[in-house]
Amino acid sequence: MIRNFLTFVFVIILIWGSAIKTGVSFSSFVRGLPNMWTLIAEMFPPNWHYFSYITKPMLETIRMAVLGTTAGGVAAIPFALFSSRNVVRMPMIYYPARFMMNLIRTIPELLLAALFVPILGIGEIPGILAIAVFSFGIIAKLAYESVEAIDTGPLEAMTAVGANKIQWIFFGVVPQVTAQFMSYFLYSFEINIRSAAILGYVGAGGIGLYLNNTLSFFQYDRVLTIIIYTLVVVIVIDFISNKIREKLL
C-alpha cells in the first residue's frame, strides 16, 4: 500500500515538474480552444473534387512505402543474423552490428529525408531511402531478437550430423523465424505508410508535399480531404496486413 502511494506521488511530481520545465500552461490551453474549433469549422465541408487530384501522389506515397520497406527488410536479414549471439558467437561481430542498428534507429525518418533531399534532389528517391534506412533499423532489431529466442534443439541436431554453417542457418534458423520476420515486415510497412505521408514536408515527394502546400495556403478544406484519403488508405492497408499476419502466426 505504501509502495503504491509513493509511486503515485512520484508520478505526480514527475508530471508537475515536467510541466513547469516545458512551460505547459493549462490556462493557455483553455484560451486556445476557441481557435481550434475555428480551424475545424474551416475544414468543413471537405473538398470532394480534390480526391481525384491527389490520387496520383497518394499512389506515389504507397510506392515509396513498398520500395523503402522492401529494401530495408532485405538489408536487415544479414544484420539480424550477425547480431545474434547464438548464430555468430564472436563479440567483435555482433556488438558492432547491434551498435549500427541502435545508431540508425535514433535518426527519425523526417531527418533522414531532409539529409537525402539536398543530395538527391526533390522527389521520391530521398523518401524511399529514408524509409529504407528506418525500416532496416526496426526490422533488424526485432528479427535478431527472434533469432536469439529460437529453439536450439534442431541446431544441435544438425551440428551433430555434420551440417555446415550455411546449412545450419538455412535449415535450422530461417524456418523458425520466417513467420515472425514477415510479421515485422508488415508491421513496418504499416508504419511507413503513415510516415511517408509527411515526408513531403522536406521535399521527399508523395502526398506530404500536397499537405504542406495546402496548409501553407490555408486551404483547410483540402487539408481535410487529404486527411480523409490518408485515413482510408491506412485503414485498408492495416486490415489487409492484420489478416496476413493472422495467417502467418
PDB file of C-alpha atoms in Angstrom:
ATOM      1  CA  MET A   1       0.000   0.000   0.000  1.00  0.00           C
ATOM      2  CA  ILE A   2       2.771   2.427   0.935  1.00  0.00           C
ATOM      3  CA  ARG A   3       4.722   1.490  -2.195  1.00  0.00           C
ATOM      4  CA  ASN A   4       1.726   2.222  -4.424  1.00  0.00           C
ATOM      5  CA  PHE A   5       1.173   5.548  -2.670  1.00  0.00           C
ATOM      6  CA  LEU A   6       4.823   6.559  -3.069  1.00  0.00           C
ATOM      7  CA  THR A   7       4.741   5.526  -6.748  1.00  0.00           C
ATOM      8  CA  PHE A   8       1.638   7.658  -7.297  1.00  0.00           C
ATOM      9  CA  VAL A   9       3.249  10.660  -5.580  1.00  0.00           C
ATOM     10  CA  PHE A  10       6.425  10.216  -7.624  1.00  0.00           C
ATOM     11  CA  VAL A  11       4.449  10.146 -10.895  1.00  0.00           C
ATOM     12  CA  ILE A  12       2.513  13.279  -9.914  1.00  0.00           C
ATOM     13  CA  ILE A  13       5.737  15.113  -9.018  1.00  0.00           C
ATOM     14  CA  LEU A  14       7.319  13.982 -12.281  1.00  0.00           C
ATOM     15  CA  ILE A  15       4.369  15.249 -14.341  1.00  0.00           C
ATOM     16  CA  TRP A  16       4.204  18.504 -12.412  1.00  0.00           C
ATOM     17  CA  GLY A  17       7.951  19.126 -12.732  1.00  0.00           C
ATOM     18  CA  SER A  18       7.906  18.305 -16.445  1.00  0.00           C
ATOM     19  CA  ALA A  19       5.008  20.721 -16.993  1.00  0.00           C
ATOM     20  CA  ILE A  20       6.885  23.522 -15.236  1.00  0.00           C
ATOM     21  CA  LYS A  21      10.130  22.927 -17.116  1.00  0.00           C
ATOM     22  CA  THR A  22       8.402  22.771 -20.514  1.00  0.00           C
ATOM     23  CA  GLY A  23       6.243  25.822 -19.849  1.00  0.00           C
ATOM     24  CA  VAL A  24       2.930  23.998 -20.110  1.00  0.00           C
ATOM     25  CA  SER A  25       0.007  26.157 -19.057  1.00  0.00           C
ATOM     26  CA  PHE A  26      -3.476  24.712 -18.695  1.00  0.00           C
ATOM     27  CA  SER A  27      -4.992  28.194 -18.804  1.00  0.00           C
ATOM     28  CA  SER A  28      -3.271  28.882 -22.155  1.00  0.00           C
ATOM     29  CA  PHE A  29      -4.681  25.634 -23.466  1.00  0.00           C
ATOM     30  CA  VAL A  30      -8.197  26.627 -22.431  1.00  0.00           C
ATOM     31  CA  ARG A  31      -7.821  30.073 -24.018  1.00  0.00           C
ATOM     32  CA  GLY A  32      -6.650  28.466 -27.266  1.00  0.00           C
ATOM     33  CA  LEU A  33      -9.576  26.031 -27.564  1.00  0.00           C
ATOM     34  CA  PRO A  34     -11.804  28.513 -29.463  1.00  0.00           C
ATOM     35  CA  ASN A  35      -9.106  28.835 -32.130  1.00  0.00           C
ATOM     36  CA  MET A  36      -9.065  25.065 -32.542  1.00  0.00           C
ATOM     37  CA  TRP A  37     -12.820  24.962 -33.116  1.00  0.00           C
ATOM     38  CA  THR A  38     -12.471  27.795 -35.629  1.00  0.00           C
ATOM     39  CA  LEU A  39      -9.871  25.791 -37.553  1.00  0.00           C
ATOM     40  CA  ILE A  40     -12.059  22.689 -37.541  1.00  0.00           C
ATOM     41  CA  ALA A  41     -15.012  24.711 -38.786  1.00  0.00           C
ATOM     42  CA  GLU A  42     -12.925  25.984 -41.716  1.00  0.00           C
ATOM     43  CA  MET A  43     -12.172  22.382 -42.734  1.00  0.00           C
ATOM     44  CA  PHE A  44     -15.814  21.515 -43.340  1.00  0.00           C
ATOM     45  CA  PRO A  45     -17.095  20.572 -45.775  1.00  0.00           C
ATOM     46  CA  PRO A  46     -14.115  18.780 -47.346  1.00  0.00           C
ATOM     47  CA  ASN A  47     -13.328  19.463 -50.999  1.00  0.00           C
ATOM     48  CA  TRP A  48     -14.544  16.171 -52.506  1.00  0.00           C
ATOM     49  CA  HIS A  49     -13.388  17.137 -56.006  1.00  0.00           C
ATOM     50  CA  TYR A  50      -9.816  17.244 -54.687  1.00  0.00           C
ATOM     51  CA  PHE A  51      -9.793  13.452 -54.294  1.00  0.00           C
ATOM     52  CA  SER A  52      -9.133  12.866 -57.989  1.00  0.00           C
ATOM     53  CA  TYR A  53      -6.316  15.416 -57.921  1.00  0.00           C
ATOM     54  CA  ILE A  54      -4.417  13.731 -55.058  1.00  0.00           C
ATOM     55  CA  THR A  55      -4.850  10.115 -56.168  1.00  0.00           C
ATOM     56  CA  LYS A  56      -1.545  10.151 -58.056  1.00  0.00           C
ATOM     57  CA  PRO A  57       0.539  11.489 -55.125  1.00  0.00           C
ATOM     58  CA  MET A  58      -1.212   9.021 -52.811  1.00  0.00           C
ATOM     59  CA  LEU A  59      -0.126   6.169 -55.072  1.00  0.00           C
ATOM     60  CA  GLU A  60       3.379   7.646 -55.018  1.00  0.00           C
ATOM     61  CA  THR A  61       3.270   7.525 -51.223  1.00  0.00           C
ATOM     62  CA  ILE A  62       2.255   3.857 -51.258  1.00  0.00           C
ATOM     63  CA  ARG A  63       5.014   3.046 -53.758  1.00  0.00           C
ATOM     64  CA  MET A  64       7.547   4.821 -51.559  1.00  0.00           C
ATOM     65  CA  ALA A  65       6.472   2.723 -48.575  1.00  0.00           C
ATOM     66  CA  VAL A  66       6.565  -0.525 -50.576  1.00  0.00           C
ATOM     67  CA  LEU A  67      10.018   0.058 -52.042  1.00  0.00           C
ATOM     68  CA  GLY A  68      11.507   1.511 -48.866  1.00  0.00           C
ATOM     69  CA  THR A  69      10.178  -1.244 -46.614  1.00  0.00           C
ATOM     70  CA  THR A  70      11.314  -3.956 -49.031  1.00  0.00           C
ATOM     71  CA  ALA A  71      14.831  -2.540 -49.316  1.00  0.00           C
ATOM     72  CA  GLY A  72      15.116  -2.099 -45.561  1.00  0.00           C
ATOM     73  CA  GLY A  73      13.759  -5.582 -44.871  1.00  0.00           C
ATOM     74  CA  VAL A  74      16.190  -7.262 -47.262  1.00  0.00           C
ATOM     75  CA  ALA A  75      19.147  -5.358 -45.786  1.00  0.00           C
ATOM     76  CA  ALA A  76      18.002  -6.290 -42.270  1.00  0.00           C
ATOM     77  CA  ILE A  77      18.319 -10.049 -42.840  1.00  0.00           C
ATOM     78  CA  PRO A  78      22.133 -10.372 -42.687  1.00  0.00           C
ATOM     79  CA  PHE A  79      22.381  -7.811 -39.882  1.00  0.00           C
ATOM     80  CA  ALA A  80      19.825  -9.749 -37.830  1.00  0.00           C
ATOM     81  CA  LEU A  81      21.984 -12.859 -38.188  1.00  0.00           C
ATOM     82  CA  PHE A  82      25.228 -11.003 -37.447  1.00  0.00           C
ATOM     83  CA  SER A  83      23.668  -9.511 -34.296  1.00  0.00           C
ATOM     84  CA  SER A  84      22.551 -12.834 -32.827  1.00  0.00           C
ATOM     85  CA  ARG A  85      24.838 -14.432 -30.284  1.00  0.00           C
ATOM     86  CA  ASN A  86      23.532 -17.934 -30.973  1.00  0.00           C
ATOM     87  CA  VAL A  87      24.426 -17.605 -34.676  1.00  0.00           C
ATOM     88  CA  VAL A  88      27.596 -15.508 -34.589  1.00  0.00           C
ATOM     89  CA  ARG A  89      29.427 -16.262 -31.383  1.00  0.00           C
ATOM     90  CA  MET A  90      32.131 -13.615 -31.785  1.00  0.00           C
ATOM     91  CA  PRO A  91      31.529 -10.385 -29.791  1.00  0.00           C
ATOM     92  CA  MET A  92      33.673  -8.430 -32.259  1.00  0.00           C
ATOM     93  CA  ILE A  93      30.962  -9.064 -34.857  1.00  0.00           C
ATOM     94  CA  TYR A  94      27.625  -8.955 -33.066  1.00  0.00           C
ATOM     95  CA  TYR A  95      28.404  -5.939 -30.860  1.00  0.00           C
ATOM     96  CA  PRO A  96      29.272  -3.615 -33.797  1.00  0.00           C
ATOM     97  CA  ALA A  97      26.205  -4.900 -35.695  1.00  0.00           C
ATOM     98  CA  ARG A  98      23.957  -4.071 -32.758  1.00  0.00           C
ATOM     99  CA  PHE A  99      25.586  -0.678 -32.350  1.00  0.00           C
ATOM    100  CA  MET A 100      24.886   0.082 -36.025  1.00  0.00           C
ATOM    101  CA  MET A 101      21.213  -0.826 -35.580  1.00  0.00           C
ATOM    102  CA  ASN A 102      20.905   1.336 -32.477  1.00  0.00           C
ATOM    103  CA  LEU A 103      22.560   4.246 -34.241  1.00  0.00           C
ATOM    104  CA  ILE A 104      20.218   4.042 -37.220  1.00  0.00           C
ATOM    105  CA  ARG A 105      17.113   3.813 -35.027  1.00  0.00           C
ATOM    106  CA  THR A 106      17.999   7.081 -33.295  1.00  0.00           C
ATOM    107  CA  ILE A 107      17.574   9.070 -36.534  1.00  0.00           C
ATOM    108  CA  PRO A 108      13.907   9.822 -37.401  1.00  0.00           C
ATOM    109  CA  GLU A 109      12.658   9.373 -40.952  1.00  0.00           C
ATOM    110  CA  LEU A 110      11.948  13.077 -41.407  1.00  0.00           C
ATOM    111  CA  LEU A 111      15.556  13.938 -40.596  1.00  0.00           C
ATOM    112  CA  LEU A 112      16.833  11.194 -42.895  1.00  0.00           C
ATOM    113  CA  ALA A 113      14.703  12.560 -45.730  1.00  0.00           C
ATOM    114  CA  ALA A 114      15.967  16.083 -45.014  1.00  0.00           C
ATOM    115  CA  LEU A 115      19.530  14.774 -45.327  1.00  0.00           C
ATOM    116  CA  PHE A 116      18.865  12.895 -48.573  1.00  0.00           C
ATOM    117  CA  VAL A 117      16.953  15.688 -50.348  1.00  0.00           C
ATOM    118  CA  PRO A 118      19.973  18.035 -50.746  1.00  0.00           C
ATOM    119  CA  ILE A 119      22.000  15.099 -52.083  1.00  0.00           C
ATOM    120  CA  LEU A 120      19.483  13.504 -54.450  1.00  0.00           C
ATOM    121  CA  GLY A 121      17.082  16.381 -55.091  1.00  0.00           C
ATOM    122  CA  ILE A 122      13.361  16.763 -54.519  1.00  0.00           C
ATOM    123  CA  GLY A 123      11.336  13.672 -55.376  1.00  0.00           C
ATOM    124  CA  GLU A 124      10.505  10.148 -54.298  1.00  0.00           C
ATOM    125  CA  ILE A 125      14.051   8.747 -54.138  1.00  0.00           C
ATOM    126  CA  PRO A 126      15.033  10.559 -50.895  1.00  0.00           C
ATOM    127  CA  GLY A 127      11.781   9.401 -49.317  1.00  0.00           C
ATOM    128  CA  ILE A 128      12.371   5.794 -50.365  1.00  0.00           C
ATOM    129  CA  LEU A 129      15.901   5.839 -48.952  1.00  0.00           C
ATOM    130  CA  ALA A 130      14.724   7.417 -45.695  1.00  0.00           C
ATOM    131  CA  ILE A 131      12.041   4.752 -45.286  1.00  0.00           C
ATOM    132  CA  ALA A 132      14.522   2.014 -46.182  1.00  0.00           C
ATOM    133  CA  VAL A 133      17.037   3.108 -43.541  1.00  0.00           C
ATOM    134  CA  PHE A 134      14.341   3.495 -40.896  1.00  0.00           C
ATOM    135  CA  SER A 135      12.777   0.114 -41.753  1.00  0.00           C
ATOM    136  CA  PHE A 136      16.178  -1.528 -41.606  1.00  0.00           C
ATOM    137  CA  GLY A 137      16.660  -0.399 -38.011  1.00  0.00           C
ATOM    138  CA  ILE A 138      13.256  -1.621 -36.840  1.00  0.00           C
ATOM    139  CA  ILE A 139      13.136  -4.943 -38.689  1.00  0.00           C
ATOM    140  CA  ALA A 140      16.748  -5.893 -37.904  1.00  0.00           C
ATOM    141  CA  LYS A 141      16.220  -5.204 -34.200  1.00  0.00           C
ATOM    142  CA  LEU A 142      13.030  -7.267 -33.938  1.00  0.00           C
ATOM    143  CA  ALA A 143      14.364 -10.034 -36.182  1.00  0.00           C
ATOM    144  CA  TYR A 144      17.596 -10.589 -34.260  1.00  0.00           C
ATOM    145  CA  GLU A 145      15.636 -10.856 -31.008  1.00  0.00           C
ATOM    146  CA  SER A 146      13.508 -13.557 -32.645  1.00  0.00           C
ATOM    147  CA  VAL A 147      16.613 -15.374 -33.848  1.00  0.00           C
ATOM    148  CA  GLU A 148      18.046 -15.397 -30.329  1.00  0.00           C
ATOM    149  CA  ALA A 149      14.787 -16.876 -28.995  1.00  0.00           C
ATOM    150  CA  ILE A 150      14.627 -19.852 -31.387  1.00  0.00           C
ATOM    151  CA  ASP A 151      14.681 -23.470 -30.260  1.00  0.00           C
ATOM    152  CA  THR A 152      18.293 -24.661 -30.193  1.00  0.00           C
ATOM    153  CA  GLY A 153      17.346 -28.358 -30.420  1.00  0.00           C
ATOM    154  CA  PRO A 154      17.272 -28.553 -34.238  1.00  0.00           C
ATOM    155  CA  LEU A 155      20.524 -26.598 -34.416  1.00  0.00           C
ATOM    156  CA  GLU A 156      22.297 -29.017 -32.085  1.00  0.00           C
ATOM    157  CA  ALA A 157      20.945 -31.973 -34.066  1.00  0.00           C
ATOM    158  CA  MET A 158      22.205 -30.503 -37.337  1.00  0.00           C
ATOM    159  CA  THR A 159      25.600 -29.832 -35.811  1.00  0.00           C
ATOM    160  CA  ALA A 160      25.761 -33.436 -34.591  1.00  0.00           C
ATOM    161  CA  VAL A 161      25.229 -34.805 -38.117  1.00  0.00           C
ATOM    162  CA  GLY A 162      27.913 -32.531 -39.588  1.00  0.00           C
ATOM    163  CA  ALA A 163      25.912 -29.648 -41.124  1.00  0.00           C
ATOM    164  CA  ASN A 164      27.990 -26.627 -42.121  1.00  0.00           C
ATOM    165  CA  LYS A 165      27.204 -23.049 -41.099  1.00  0.00           C
ATOM    166  CA  ILE A 166      25.214 -22.212 -44.250  1.00  0.00           C
ATOM    167  CA  GLN A 167      23.039 -25.314 -43.909  1.00  0.00           C
ATOM    168  CA  TRP A 168      22.718 -24.593 -40.192  1.00  0.00           C
ATOM    169  CA  ILE A 169      21.275 -21.134 -40.952  1.00  0.00           C
ATOM    170  CA  PHE A 170      19.052 -22.018 -43.907  1.00  0.00           C
ATOM    171  CA  PHE A 171      17.522 -25.191 -42.483  1.00  0.00           C
ATOM    172  CA  GLY A 172      17.728 -24.555 -38.748  1.00  0.00           C
ATOM    173  CA  VAL A 173      17.333 -20.805 -38.193  1.00  0.00           C
ATOM    174  CA  VAL A 174      15.382 -19.411 -41.143  1.00  0.00           C
ATOM    175  CA  PRO A 175      12.355 -21.776 -40.902  1.00  0.00           C
ATOM    176  CA  GLN A 176      11.879 -20.850 -37.240  1.00  0.00           C
ATOM    177  CA  VAL A 177      11.850 -17.070 -37.769  1.00  0.00           C
ATOM    178  CA  THR A 178      10.266 -16.666 -41.213  1.00  0.00           C
ATOM    179  CA  ALA A 179       6.743 -16.085 -39.883  1.00  0.00           C
ATOM    180  CA  GLN A 180       7.936 -13.557 -37.292  1.00  0.00           C
ATOM    181  CA  PHE A 181      10.101 -11.785 -39.852  1.00  0.00           C
ATOM    182  CA  MET A 182       7.172 -11.365 -42.257  1.00  0.00           C
ATOM    183  CA  SER A 183       5.036 -10.087 -39.386  1.00  0.00           C
ATOM    184  CA  TYR A 184       7.684  -7.477 -38.541  1.00  0.00           C
ATOM    185  CA  PHE A 185       7.954  -6.575 -42.222  1.00  0.00           C
ATOM    186  CA  LEU A 186       4.210  -5.953 -42.494  1.00  0.00           C
ATOM    187  CA  TYR A 187       4.170  -4.024 -39.232  1.00  0.00           C
ATOM    188  CA  SER A 188       6.982  -1.808 -40.516  1.00  0.00           C
ATOM    189  CA  PHE A 189       5.077  -1.303 -43.770  1.00  0.00           C
ATOM    190  CA  GLU A 190       2.031  -0.076 -41.843  1.00  0.00           C
ATOM    191  CA  ILE A 191       4.184   2.446 -40.002  1.00  0.00           C
ATOM    192  CA  ASN A 192       5.870   3.575 -43.203  1.00  0.00           C
ATOM    193  CA  ILE A 193       2.563   4.304 -44.930  1.00  0.00           C
ATOM    194  CA  ARG A 194       1.851   6.871 -42.227  1.00  0.00           C
ATOM    195  CA  SER A 195       5.403   8.195 -42.217  1.00  0.00           C
ATOM    196  CA  ALA A 196       5.597   8.518 -45.997  1.00  0.00           C
ATOM    197  CA  ALA A 197       2.576  10.815 -45.863  1.00  0.00           C
ATOM    198  CA  ILE A 198       4.599  13.523 -44.081  1.00  0.00           C
ATOM    199  CA  LEU A 199       7.982  13.169 -45.810  1.00  0.00           C
ATOM    200  CA  GLY A 200       6.821  15.643 -48.424  1.00  0.00           C
ATOM    201  CA  TYR A 201       7.344  18.387 -45.845  1.00  0.00           C
ATOM    202  CA  VAL A 202      11.060  18.231 -46.626  1.00  0.00           C
ATOM    203  CA  GLY A 203      10.636  17.661 -50.367  1.00  0.00           C
ATOM    204  CA  ALA A 204      10.622  13.857 -50.395  1.00  0.00           C
ATOM    205  CA  GLY A 205       7.550  13.601 -52.630  1.00  0.00           C
ATOM    206  CA  GLY A 206       4.238  11.871 -52.081  1.00  0.00           C
ATOM    207  CA  ILE A 207       1.058  13.186 -50.525  1.00  0.00           C
ATOM    208  CA  GLY A 208       3.002  15.068 -47.852  1.00  0.00           C
ATOM    209  CA  LEU A 209       4.077  17.663 -50.400  1.00  0.00           C
ATOM    210  CA  TYR A 210       0.436  18.446 -51.178  1.00  0.00           C
ATOM    211  CA  LEU A 211      -0.426  18.521 -47.486  1.00  0.00           C
ATOM    212  CA  ASN A 212       2.348  21.028 -46.874  1.00  0.00           C
ATOM    213  CA  ASN A 213       1.192  23.230 -49.770  1.00  0.00           C
ATOM    214  CA  THR A 214      -2.460  23.235 -48.729  1.00  0.00           C
ATOM    215  CA  LEU A 215      -1.533  24.139 -45.161  1.00  0.00           C
ATOM    216  CA  SER A 216       0.728  26.938 -46.388  1.00  0.00           C
ATOM    217  CA  PHE A 217      -2.124  28.457 -48.408  1.00  0.00           C
ATOM    218  CA  PHE A 218      -4.694  27.900 -45.606  1.00  0.00           C
ATOM    219  CA  GLN A 219      -6.806  25.621 -47.818  1.00  0.00           C
ATOM    220  CA  TYR A 220      -8.187  23.712 -44.891  1.00  0.00           C
ATOM    221  CA  ASP A 221     -10.979  22.043 -46.861  1.00  0.00           C
ATOM    222  CA  ARG A 222      -8.301  20.379 -48.985  1.00  0.00           C
ATOM    223  CA  VAL A 223      -6.320  19.508 -45.867  1.00  0.00           C
ATOM    224  CA  LEU A 224      -9.320  17.598 -44.553  1.00  0.00           C
ATOM    225  CA  THR A 225      -9.666  15.836 -47.905  1.00  0.00           C
ATOM    226  CA  ILE A 226      -6.049  14.665 -47.698  1.00  0.00           C
ATOM    227  CA  ILE A 227      -6.556  13.523 -44.102  1.00  0.00           C
ATOM    228  CA  ILE A 228      -9.670  11.522 -45.039  1.00  0.00           C
ATOM    229  CA  TYR A 229      -7.937   9.955 -48.050  1.00  0.00           C
ATOM    230  CA  THR A 230      -4.900   9.009 -45.970  1.00  0.00           C
ATOM    231  CA  LEU A 231      -7.116   7.586 -43.227  1.00  0.00           C
ATOM    232  CA  VAL A 232      -8.988   5.370 -45.696  1.00  0.00           C
ATOM    233  CA  VAL A 233      -5.736   4.088 -47.214  1.00  0.00           C
ATOM    234  CA  VAL A 234      -4.224   3.361 -43.788  1.00  0.00           C
ATOM    235  CA  ILE A 235      -7.355   1.528 -42.599  1.00  0.00           C
ATOM    236  CA  VAL A 236      -7.449  -0.660 -45.716  1.00  0.00           C
ATOM    237  CA  ILE A 237      -3.744  -1.494 -45.534  1.00  0.00           C
ATOM    238  CA  ASP A 238      -3.957  -2.193 -41.789  1.00  0.00           C
ATOM    239  CA  PHE A 239      -6.879  -4.557 -42.352  1.00  0.00           C
ATOM    240  CA  ILE A 240      -5.094  -6.471 -45.107  1.00  0.00           C
ATOM    241  CA  SER A 241      -1.847  -6.564 -43.132  1.00  0.00           C
ATOM    242  CA  ASN A 242      -3.576  -7.854 -39.994  1.00  0.00           C
ATOM    243  CA  LYS A 243      -5.263 -10.639 -41.954  1.00  0.00           C
ATOM    244  CA  ILE A 244      -1.940 -11.696 -43.477  1.00  0.00           C
ATOM    245  CA  ARG A 245      -0.214 -11.656 -40.077  1.00  0.00           C
ATOM    246  CA  GLU A 246      -3.001 -13.798 -38.608  1.00  0.00           C
ATOM    247  CA  LYS A 247      -2.399 -16.388 -41.330  1.00  0.00           C
ATOM    248  CA  LEU A 248       1.375 -16.316 -40.732  1.00  0.00           C
ATOM    249  CA  LEU A 249       1.201 -16.622 -36.942  1.00  0.00           C
TER     250      LEU A 249
END
